[in-house]
Amino acid sequence: MIVSPSLLSADFGNLNRDIEMINRSEAEMLHLDVMDGVFVPNISFGFPVMKCIQKVSKKPLDVHLMIVEPQKFVNEVKDCGAHLMNVHYEACTHLNRVIQQIKAAGMKAGVTLNPATPVCMLRDILPDLDLVLLMSVNPGFGGQQFIHGTIKKVKELKELINETWSGAIIEVDGGVNLETGIQLRDAGADVLVAGNYIFKSPNPTEAIHLLHEL
Ligand code: DX5
Ligand code: ZN
């Protein structure tokens, strides 16, 4: 299983220490949650902080933009060293154009779905995507409870990916722990994002290892 720890649950007073821990771990990516207080009811961090993270992180940056009008910031996200840029389906009026802009900037393109958005909305864009991020909580905060209907959505998305000959992989974000992780693996998820499960664990490196082993 590919593991992408969410830095939102890290100790922001000790970011270097926490990013070094991830560098030494089996995590394949580092998940960065950007929030604007408009698309979601919370504000996290932005480009100046991400530029500092880029200097310390040895893992590819998996950037999850929970902001309105993400198409305005494709170049800024690229300049922060993002490997993957995730935009919300619900935030993009011209999703196809945004995806082409992300790819033209040299990043992998991902689309994120809120819990209430059905996977069928992605049918026509799926062949153009590298990744689909399914939210298993309502975005905005770490430490929320997993929404169980996500398991069925992962299965549906897997079928749709096969049907449309898409090469997209499936990432799930919110309330992921060992228990929900096993169910997500069985349903067909490829990447697990985890914040609280990793950073609130007495041994975060081991928590990453356990998810990775699923
Ligand atoms: C929520 C963020 C998540 C969050 C996950 O809006 O997108 O990445 O940090 O946190 P946990 O794993 O604690 O639910
Ligand atoms: Zn996220």
CSV table of C-alpha atoms and ligand atoms in Angstrom, one decimal:
chain,number,residue,atom,x,y,z
A,1,MET,CA,0.0,0.0,0.0
A,2,ILE,CA,1.3,3.5,-0.9
A,3,VAL,CA,1.2,5.7,2.3
A,4,SER,CA,0.9,9.5,2.1
A,5,PRO,CA,1.1,10.9,5.7
A,6,SER,CA,-0.9,14.2,6.1
A,7,LEU,CA,1.3,16.9,7.6
A,8,LEU,CA,-1.8,18.6,9.0
A,9,SER,CA,-1.6,16.5,12.1
A,10,ALA,CA,2.1,17.2,12.6
A,11,ASP,CA,3.5,19.5,15.3
A,12,PHE,CA,3.8,22.8,13.4
A,13,GLY,CA,6.4,24.0,15.9
A,14,ASN,CA,8.6,21.1,15.0
A,15,LEU,CA,8.0,20.7,11.3
A,16,ASN,CA,11.6,19.9,10.5
A,17,ARG,CA,11.6,17.0,13.0
A,18,ASP,CA,8.3,15.6,11.8
A,19,ILE,CA,9.3,15.8,8.1
A,20,GLU,CA,12.7,14.1,8.9
A,21,MET,CA,10.7,11.3,10.5
A,22,ILE,CA,8.7,10.9,7.3
A,23,ASN,CA,12.0,11.0,5.2
A,24,ARG,CA,13.3,8.0,7.2
A,25,SER,CA,9.9,6.1,7.0
A,26,GLU,CA,8.4,3.9,4.4
A,27,ALA,CA,6.0,6.6,3.3
A,28,GLU,CA,6.0,7.1,-0.5
A,29,MET,CA,4.6,10.7,-0.5
A,30,LEU,CA,4.0,13.6,1.8
A,31,HIS,CA,0.4,14.9,1.8
A,32,LEU,CA,0.0,18.7,2.1
A,33,ASP,CA,-3.5,20.1,2.9
A,34,VAL,CA,-4.0,23.6,1.7
A,35,MET,CA,-7.2,25.3,3.0
A,36,ASP,CA,-8.6,28.8,2.3
A,37,GLY,CA,-11.4,29.3,4.8
A,38,VAL,CA,-13.8,29.6,1.9
A,39,PHE,CA,-14.0,26.2,0.2
A,40,VAL,CA,-13.6,24.6,3.6
A,41,PRO,CA,-14.3,26.0,7.1
A,42,ASN,CA,-10.7,26.1,8.1
A,43,ILE,CA,-7.3,27.7,7.1
A,44,SER,CA,-4.1,25.7,7.2
A,45,PHE,CA,-1.0,26.9,5.4
A,46,GLY,CA,0.0,28.2,2.0
A,47,PHE,CA,2.9,28.6,-0.4
A,48,PRO,CA,5.6,30.2,1.8
A,49,VAL,CA,5.3,27.3,4.2
A,50,MET,CA,5.2,24.7,1.4
A,51,LYS,CA,8.4,26.2,-0.1
A,52,CYS,CA,10.2,25.5,3.3
A,53,ILE,CA,8.7,22.0,3.4
A,54,GLN,CA,10.0,21.3,-0.1
A,55,LYS,CA,13.6,22.0,1.1
A,56,VAL,CA,13.4,19.5,3.9
A,57,SER,CA,11.2,16.7,2.4
A,58,LYS,CA,12.8,13.9,0.4
A,59,LYS,CA,9.4,12.5,-0.4
A,60,PRO,CA,7.3,13.6,-3.5
A,61,LEU,CA,4.7,16.2,-2.4
A,62,ASP,CA,1.1,15.2,-2.8
A,63,VAL,CA,-0.7,18.6,-2.6
A,64,HIS,CA,-4.4,18.6,-1.8
A,65,LEU,CA,-5.9,22.0,-2.5
A,66,MET,CA,-9.1,22.7,-0.6
A,67,ILE,CA,-9.5,26.1,-2.1
A,68,VAL,CA,-11.8,27.9,-4.6
A,69,GLU,CA,-10.5,28.7,-8.0
A,70,PRO,CA,-7.4,26.3,-7.8
A,71,GLN,CA,-6.7,27.0,-11.5
A,72,LYS,CA,-5.3,30.4,-10.5
A,73,PHE,CA,-2.4,28.7,-8.6
A,74,VAL,CA,-1.1,26.0,-10.9
A,75,ASN,CA,2.3,27.7,-11.3
A,76,GLU,CA,2.6,28.5,-7.6
A,77,VAL,CA,2.0,24.9,-6.7
A,78,LYS,CA,4.5,23.8,-9.3
A,79,ASP,CA,7.1,26.2,-7.8
A,80,CYS,CA,6.6,24.6,-4.4
A,81,GLY,CA,7.9,21.4,-5.9
A,82,ALA,CA,4.6,19.5,-6.1
A,83,HIS,CA,4.7,16.1,-7.7
A,84,LEU,CA,1.0,15.7,-7.7
A,85,MET,CA,-1.7,18.5,-7.7
A,86,ASN,CA,-5.1,17.5,-6.4
A,87,VAL,CA,-8.0,19.8,-7.2
A,88,HIS,CA,-11.6,19.4,-5.9
A,89,TYR,CA,-14.2,18.5,-8.5
A,90,GLU,CA,-16.6,20.8,-6.6
A,91,ALA,CA,-14.2,23.8,-6.9
A,92,CYS,CA,-13.7,23.6,-10.7
A,93,THR,CA,-16.2,24.9,-13.3
A,94,HIS,CA,-13.8,23.9,-16.1
A,95,LEU,CA,-12.3,20.8,-14.8
A,96,ASN,CA,-10.9,19.6,-18.1
A,97,ARG,CA,-9.0,22.8,-18.6
A,98,VAL,CA,-7.5,22.8,-15.1
A,99,ILE,CA,-6.3,19.2,-15.6
A,100,GLN,CA,-4.6,20.1,-18.9
A,101,GLN,CA,-2.9,23.1,-17.1
A,102,ILE,CA,-1.6,20.9,-14.3
A,103,LYS,CA,-0.2,18.4,-16.8
A,104,ALA,CA,1.3,21.2,-19.0
A,105,ALA,CA,3.1,22.5,-15.9
A,106,GLY,CA,4.7,19.1,-15.5
A,107,MET,CA,2.8,17.7,-12.5
A,108,LYS,CA,0.7,14.6,-12.1
A,109,ALA,CA,-3.0,15.5,-12.1
A,110,GLY,CA,-5.5,14.4,-9.4
A,111,VAL,CA,-9.2,15.1,-8.8
A,112,THR,CA,-10.7,15.0,-5.3
A,113,LEU,CA,-14.4,14.1,-4.6
A,114,ASN,CA,-16.2,15.2,-1.5
A,115,PRO,CA,-18.2,12.5,0.3
A,116,ALA,CA,-21.5,13.6,-1.3
A,117,THR,CA,-20.2,13.7,-4.9
A,118,PRO,CA,-20.8,10.4,-6.8
A,119,VAL,CA,-17.9,8.8,-8.7
A,120,CYS,CA,-19.9,8.7,-12.0
A,121,MET,CA,-19.3,12.5,-12.3
A,122,LEU,CA,-15.7,11.6,-13.3
A,123,ARG,CA,-16.5,9.3,-16.2
A,124,ASP,CA,-15.5,11.7,-19.0
A,125,ILE,CA,-12.3,13.0,-17.3
A,126,LEU,CA,-11.0,9.7,-15.9
A,127,PRO,CA,-8.8,8.8,-18.9
A,128,ASP,CA,-6.9,12.1,-18.4
A,129,LEU,CA,-6.3,11.6,-14.6
A,130,ASP,CA,-3.3,10.1,-12.8
A,131,LEU,CA,-5.1,9.8,-9.5
A,132,VAL,CA,-8.6,10.2,-7.9
A,133,LEU,CA,-8.7,11.2,-4.3
A,134,LEU,CA,-11.9,10.1,-2.5
A,135,MET,CA,-12.6,12.1,0.7
A,136,SER,CA,-13.8,9.7,3.5
A,137,VAL,CA,-14.6,12.7,5.8
A,138,ASN,CA,-15.9,16.2,5.0
A,139,PRO,CA,-12.7,18.1,4.2
A,140,GLY,CA,-11.4,20.8,6.6
A,141,PHE,CA,-10.1,19.0,9.7
A,142,GLY,CA,-8.0,16.1,10.8
A,143,GLY,CA,-9.1,13.5,13.3
A,144,GLN,CA,-12.7,13.0,12.0
A,145,GLN,CA,-14.6,9.8,11.8
A,146,PHE,CA,-14.4,7.7,8.6
A,147,ILE,CA,-17.6,7.8,6.5
A,148,HIS,CA,-18.3,4.2,5.8
A,149,GLY,CA,-20.0,4.7,2.4
A,150,THR,CA,-16.5,5.4,1.0
A,151,ILE,CA,-15.8,1.6,0.8
A,152,LYS,CA,-18.6,1.2,-1.8
A,153,LYS,CA,-17.3,4.3,-3.7
A,154,VAL,CA,-13.9,2.8,-4.0
A,155,LYS,CA,-15.3,-0.3,-5.5
A,156,GLU,CA,-17.5,1.7,-7.9
A,157,LEU,CA,-14.5,3.9,-8.9
A,158,LYS,CA,-12.3,0.9,-9.5
A,159,GLU,CA,-15.0,-0.5,-11.9
A,160,LEU,CA,-15.3,2.9,-13.7
A,161,ILE,CA,-11.5,3.1,-14.1
A,162,ASN,CA,-11.4,-0.3,-15.7
A,163,GLU,CA,-14.4,0.5,-17.9
A,164,THR,CA,-12.8,3.7,-19.2
A,165,TRP,CA,-9.3,2.3,-19.6
A,166,SER,CA,-8.0,5.0,-17.3
A,167,GLY,CA,-4.6,4.6,-15.6
A,168,ALA,CA,-5.7,6.5,-12.5
A,169,ILE,CA,-4.9,5.2,-9.1
A,170,ILE,CA,-7.2,5.6,-6.1
A,171,GLU,CA,-6.3,7.6,-3.0
A,172,VAL,CA,-8.5,7.8,0.1
A,173,ASP,CA,-8.2,10.6,2.7
A,174,GLY,CA,-9.9,11.0,6.2
A,175,GLY,CA,-10.3,8.7,9.2
A,176,VAL,CA,-7.8,6.2,7.9
A,177,ASN,CA,-6.3,3.8,10.4
A,178,LEU,CA,-5.4,0.1,10.3
A,179,GLU,CA,-9.1,-1.0,10.6
A,180,THR,CA,-10.4,1.2,7.8
A,181,GLY,CA,-7.2,0.7,5.9
A,182,ILE,CA,-7.8,-3.0,5.5
A,183,GLN,CA,-11.3,-2.4,4.2
A,184,LEU,CA,-10.0,0.2,1.8
A,185,ARG,CA,-7.3,-2.2,0.5
A,186,ASP,CA,-9.9,-4.9,0.0
A,187,ALA,CA,-12.1,-2.5,-1.9
A,188,GLY,CA,-9.3,-1.5,-4.3
A,189,ALA,CA,-7.6,1.6,-2.9
A,190,ASP,CA,-3.9,2.2,-3.9
A,191,VAL,CA,-2.9,5.1,-1.7
A,192,LEU,CA,-3.9,5.8,2.0
A,193,VAL,CA,-3.6,9.3,3.4
A,194,ALA,CA,-3.4,9.3,7.2
A,195,GLY,CA,-2.9,12.2,9.6
A,196,ASN,CA,-4.0,11.5,13.2
A,197,TYR,CA,-3.4,7.7,13.0
A,198,ILE,CA,0.3,8.4,12.2
A,199,PHE,CA,1.1,11.6,14.2
A,200,LYS,CA,-0.9,10.8,17.3
A,201,SER,CA,0.6,7.3,17.5
A,202,PRO,CA,3.4,6.8,20.1
A,203,ASN,CA,5.5,5.4,17.2
A,204,PRO,CA,4.7,7.2,14.0
A,205,THR,CA,7.3,5.4,11.9
A,206,GLU,CA,5.8,2.1,13.0
A,207,ALA,CA,2.3,3.4,12.2
A,208,ILE,CA,3.5,4.2,8.7
A,209,HIS,CA,5.1,0.7,8.4
A,210,LEU,CA,1.8,-1.0,9.5
A,211,LEU,CA,-0.2,0.9,6.8
A,212,HIS,CA,2.5,0.2,4.2
A,213,GLU,CA,2.3,-3.5,5.0
A,214,LEU,CA,-1.5,-3.7,4.3
B,1,DX5,C1,-8.9,16.8,5.8
B,1,DX5,C2,-7.6,16.6,5.1
B,1,DX5,C3,-6.9,15.3,5.5
B,1,DX5,C4,-6.6,15.2,7.0
B,1,DX5,C5,-6.7,13.7,7.3
B,1,DX5,O1,-9.6,17.8,5.2
B,1,DX5,O2,-7.7,16.5,3.7
B,1,DX5,O3,-5.8,15.1,4.8
B,1,DX5,O4,-5.4,15.7,7.4
B,1,DX5,O5,-6.6,13.6,8.7
B,1,DX5,P1,-7.0,12.3,9.5
B,1,DX5,O6,-6.2,11.1,8.9
B,1,DX5,O7,-6.7,12.6,10.9
B,1,DX5,O8,-8.5,12.0,9.3
B,2,ZN,ZN,-6.0,15.9,2.5
